[in-house]
């Protein structure tokens, strides 16, 4: 199937590794012009790797998505380099693990900045350009924790629900501009973030990492964690003109882990 992504301009934030990087790579494979950002210099290495593999130029910027000025900078650089913006994928690092008792107010404020306000600011800054696109789309990366809270992740369990509310609202309000807005709710997908969460779990439970993985896999009908590439394939399709009538969808990519009927 032709996803009609050739020449489209795509910004994927927090894309130096994990789900963001895999998504950026897949867009580049489809011939899109890709901009990626993250806080450290590994973003440039990620861009070089994707360019080498796909032959597509990738713009890399060092950006902290909690800083509104950085967000303005990445949007402006995107438009300056590629002449517009068609697709925005809002991603950020995950908030630290912990229970309610472990988590102080500063951690709550930081997580709101990282996971909610970054998406708000990105959409605000991108909208003037998305409104000029002929096939605009926004994808927020949230979590399966919005359907079923995950143990030891009170911040993610709470704050990502606000991003779902934002996504759903935008899908209603921006429909008249033909801007489709969807979210992917990843389940367990093996990345560095998951490795960190597993370390936090083993420190609390006294189990080995292998035992923790076995217990997670037992809760997934497909019996395993997903790969970043499996996530990226869905993300790229959902943002592409091939999904032109899909709007306001909160799509689980979790191997069937969430068994709810809605
Ligand atoms: P990851 O830790 O592997 O990658 C996170 C990326 O975010 C990195 O590129 C990092 O540099 C970047 N980043 C972190 N803070 C940033 C900031 N302030 N500004 C700019 N960039 C920043 O994580 P991942 O597994 O790829 O997950 C991506 C998102 O999806 C996270 O929010 C995570 O919590 C969520 N999620 C992941 C899973 C999973 O199983 N992997 C499941 C559910 C939700």
Coordinates of N, CA and C in Angstrom, one line a residue, residues 18-122:
X18 N 14.3 4.7 21.3 CA 13.0 4.2 21.7 C 12.0 4.4 20.6
X19 N 10.7 4.6 21.1 CA 9.6 4.7 20.2 C 9.7 5.9 19.2
X20 N 10.2 7.0 19.7 CA 10.3 8.2 18.8 C 11.3 8.0 17.7
X21 N 12.4 7.4 18.0 CA 13.5 7.2 16.9 C 12.9 6.1 15.9
X22 N 12.3 5.1 16.4 CA 11.8 4.0 15.5 C 10.7 4.6 14.6
X23 N 9.9 5.5 15.1 CA 8.9 6.2 14.3 C 9.5 7.1 13.3
X24 N 10.5 7.9 13.7 CA 11.2 8.8 12.7 C 11.8 8.0 11.6
X25 N 12.4 6.9 12.0 CA 13.1 6.0 11.0 C 12.1 5.5 9.9
X26 N 10.9 5.1 10.4 CA 9.9 4.5 9.6 C 9.3 5.6 8.6
X27 N 9.2 6.8 9.1 CA 8.7 7.9 8.3 C 9.7 8.2 7.2
X28 N 11.0 8.1 7.5 CA 12.1 8.4 6.6 C 12.1 7.3 5.5
X29 N 11.8 6.0 5.9 CA 11.8 4.9 5.0 C 10.7 5.1 4.0
X30 N 9.6 5.8 4.4 CA 8.5 6.1 3.5 C 8.7 7.4 2.7
X31 N 9.9 8.0 2.8 CA 10.2 9.1 1.9 C 9.8 10.5 2.5
X32 N 9.4 10.5 3.8 CA 9.0 11.8 4.4 C 10.3 12.6 4.8
X33 N 10.1 13.9 4.9 CA 11.2 14.8 5.3 C 11.1 14.9 6.9
X34 N 12.1 14.4 7.6 CA 11.9 14.2 9.0 C 12.7 15.1 9.9
X35 N 12.1 15.7 10.9 CA 12.8 16.5 11.9 C 12.7 15.7 13.2
X36 N 13.8 15.5 13.9 CA 13.8 14.9 15.2 C 14.5 15.8 16.2
X37 N 14.1 15.6 17.5 CA 14.7 16.4 18.5 C 14.7 15.6 19.8
X38 N 15.7 16.0 20.7 CA 15.8 15.5 22.0 C 16.8 16.4 22.7
X39 N 17.1 16.1 24.0 CA 18.0 17.1 24.7 C 19.5 17.0 24.5
X40 N 19.9 15.8 24.2 CA 21.4 15.6 24.1 C 21.9 15.4 22.7
X41 N 23.3 15.3 22.6 CA 23.9 15.1 21.3 C 23.6 13.8 20.7
X42 N 23.0 12.8 21.4 CA 22.8 11.6 20.7 C 21.7 11.7 19.6
X43 N 21.0 12.9 19.7 CA 20.0 13.1 18.6 C 20.7 13.2 17.3
X44 N 21.9 13.8 17.2 CA 22.6 13.9 16.0 C 23.1 12.6 15.5
X45 N 23.4 11.7 16.4 CA 23.8 10.3 16.0 C 22.6 9.6 15.4
X46 N 21.5 9.8 16.1 CA 20.2 9.1 15.6 C 19.9 9.6 14.2
X47 N 20.1 10.9 13.9 CA 19.8 11.5 12.6 C 20.7 10.9 11.6
X48 N 22.0 10.8 11.9 CA 23.0 10.3 11.0 C 22.7 8.9 10.6
X49 N 22.3 8.1 11.6 CA 22.0 6.7 11.4 C 20.8 6.5 10.4
X50 N 19.8 7.4 10.7 CA 18.6 7.3 9.8 C 18.9 7.7 8.4
X51 N 19.7 8.8 8.3 CA 20.1 9.3 7.0 C 20.8 8.2 6.2
X52 N 21.8 7.6 6.9 CA 22.6 6.6 6.2 C 21.7 5.4 5.7
X53 N 20.8 5.0 6.6 CA 20.0 3.9 6.2 C 19.0 4.2 5.0
X54 N 18.4 5.4 5.1 CA 17.3 5.7 4.2 C 17.7 6.6 3.0
X55 N 18.8 7.3 3.2 CA 19.2 8.3 2.1 C 18.4 9.5 2.1
X56 N 17.6 9.7 3.2 CA 16.7 10.9 3.3 C 17.3 11.8 4.3
X57 N 17.4 13.1 4.0 CA 17.9 14.1 5.0 C 17.1 14.2 6.2
X58 N 17.7 14.2 7.4 CA 17.0 14.3 8.6 C 17.6 15.5 9.4
X59 N 16.7 16.4 9.8 CA 17.1 17.5 10.6 C 17.1 17.2 12.1
X60 N 18.2 17.3 12.8 CA 18.2 17.0 14.2 C 18.5 18.3 15.1
X61 N 17.7 18.4 16.1 CA 17.9 19.6 17.0 C 17.9 19.2 18.4
X62 N 18.8 19.9 19.2 CA 18.8 19.7 20.7 C 17.7 20.5 21.3
X63 N 16.7 19.9 21.8 CA 15.5 20.6 22.3 C 15.0 19.9 23.6
X64 N 14.7 20.7 24.6 CA 14.0 20.2 25.8 C 12.5 20.5 25.6
X65 N 11.7 19.5 25.5 CA 10.2 19.8 25.2 C 9.5 20.4 26.4
X66 N 10.2 20.5 27.6 CA 9.5 21.3 28.7 C 9.7 22.8 28.6
X67 N 10.5 23.2 27.6 CA 10.8 24.6 27.4 C 10.1 25.2 26.2
X68 N 9.1 26.1 26.4 CA 8.4 26.6 25.3 C 9.2 27.3 24.3
X69 N 10.3 27.9 24.7 CA 11.2 28.6 23.7 C 11.9 27.6 22.8
X70 N 12.2 26.4 23.3 CA 12.8 25.3 22.5 C 11.8 24.8 21.5
X71 N 10.5 24.7 22.0 CA 9.5 24.2 21.0 C 9.3 25.2 19.9
X72 N 9.3 26.5 20.2 CA 9.2 27.5 19.1 C 10.3 27.3 18.1
X73 N 11.5 27.1 18.7 CA 12.7 27.0 17.9 C 12.6 25.8 16.9
X74 N 12.2 24.6 17.4 CA 12.1 23.5 16.6 C 11.1 23.6 15.5
X75 N 10.0 24.2 15.8 CA 8.9 24.4 14.8 C 9.4 25.4 13.7
X76 N 10.1 26.5 14.2 CA 10.6 27.5 13.2 C 11.7 26.9 12.3
X77 N 12.5 26.0 12.9 CA 13.6 25.4 12.1 C 13.0 24.4 11.1
X78 N 12.0 23.7 11.5 CA 11.3 22.8 10.6 C 10.8 23.5 9.4
X79 N 10.1 24.6 9.6 CA 9.5 25.3 8.5 C 10.6 26.0 7.6
X80 N 11.6 26.5 8.3 CA 12.7 27.1 7.5 C 13.4 26.1 6.6
X81 N 13.6 24.9 7.2 CA 14.4 23.9 6.4 C 13.5 23.2 5.3
X82 N 12.3 22.9 5.7 CA 11.5 22.1 4.7 C 10.2 22.8 4.2
X83 N 10.0 24.0 4.6 CA 9.0 24.8 4.0 C 7.6 24.6 4.5
X84 N 7.4 23.9 5.6 CA 6.1 23.7 6.2 C 6.1 22.6 7.2
X85 N 4.9 22.1 7.6 CA 4.8 21.0 8.5 C 3.5 20.3 8.3
X86 N 3.6 19.0 8.0 CA 2.3 18.2 7.7 C 1.9 17.3 8.9
X87 N 2.9 16.8 9.6 CA 2.6 15.8 10.6 C 3.4 16.1 11.9
X88 N 2.7 16.1 13.0 CA 3.3 16.3 14.3 C 3.1 15.1 15.2
X89 N 4.2 14.5 15.7 CA 4.1 13.4 16.6 C 4.7 13.9 18.0
X90 N 3.8 14.0 19.0 CA 4.2 14.6 20.3 C 4.7 13.4 21.1
X91 N 5.9 13.4 21.5 CA 6.5 12.4 22.4 C 7.4 13.1 23.4
X92 N 7.6 12.5 24.5 CA 8.5 12.9 25.6 C 8.9 11.8 26.4
X93 N 9.9 11.9 27.2 CA 10.3 10.8 28.1 C 9.2 10.5 29.1
X94 N 9.3 9.3 29.6 CA 8.3 8.9 30.6 C 8.6 9.6 32.0
X95 N 7.6 9.8 32.8 CA 7.9 10.3 34.1 C 8.5 9.2 35.0
X96 N 9.2 9.6 36.1 CA 9.8 8.6 36.9 C 8.8 7.6 37.5
X97 N 9.2 6.4 37.7 CA 8.3 5.4 38.4 C 8.1 5.8 39.9
X98 N 7.1 5.2 40.5 CA 6.9 5.4 41.9 C 5.4 5.2 42.3
X99 N 5.2 5.0 43.5 CA 3.8 4.9 44.0 C 3.4 6.3 44.5
X100 N 2.2 6.5 44.9 CA 1.7 7.8 45.4 C 2.6 8.3 46.5
X101 N 2.9 7.4 47.5 CA 3.6 7.7 48.7 C 5.1 8.1 48.3
X102 N 5.6 7.5 47.2 CA 7.0 7.9 46.8 C 7.1 9.2 46.1
X103 N 6.0 9.8 45.7 CA 6.0 10.9 44.8 C 5.7 12.2 45.4
X104 N 6.6 13.2 45.3 CA 6.3 14.5 45.9 C 5.7 15.5 44.9
X105 N 5.3 16.6 45.4 CA 4.6 17.6 44.5 C 5.5 18.1 43.4
X106 N 6.8 18.2 43.6 CA 7.7 18.7 42.5 C 7.7 17.7 41.4
X107 N 7.7 16.4 41.8 CA 7.7 15.3 40.7 C 6.4 15.4 39.9
X108 N 5.3 15.7 40.6 CA 4.0 15.9 39.9 C 4.1 17.1 38.9
X109 N 4.6 18.2 39.4 CA 4.7 19.4 38.5 C 5.6 19.1 37.3
X110 N 6.7 18.4 37.6 CA 7.7 18.1 36.5 C 7.0 17.2 35.4
X111 N 6.2 16.2 35.9 CA 5.6 15.3 35.0 C 4.5 16.0 34.2
X112 N 3.8 17.0 34.8 CA 2.8 17.7 34.0 C 3.5 18.5 32.9
X113 N 4.6 19.1 33.3 CA 5.4 19.9 32.3 C 5.9 19.0 31.2
X114 N 6.4 17.8 31.6 CA 7.0 16.9 30.6 C 6.0 16.2 29.7
X115 N 4.9 15.7 30.2 CA 4.0 14.9 29.4 C 2.7 15.6 29.0
X116 N 2.3 16.6 29.7 CA 1.0 17.3 29.2 C 1.3 18.7 28.6
X117 N 2.0 19.5 29.3 CA 2.2 20.9 28.7 C 3.1 20.9 27.5
X118 N 4.0 19.9 27.4 CA 4.9 19.8 26.2 C 4.0 19.6 24.9
X119 N 3.0 18.7 25.1 CA 2.1 18.4 24.0 C 1.2 19.7 23.7
X120 N 0.7 20.3 24.7 CA -0.1 21.5 24.5 C 0.7 22.6 23.7
X121 N 2.0 22.8 24.2 CA 2.8 23.8 23.5 C 3.2 23.4 22.1
X122 N 3.5 22.2 21.9 CA 3.8 21.7 20.5 C 2.6 21.9 19.6

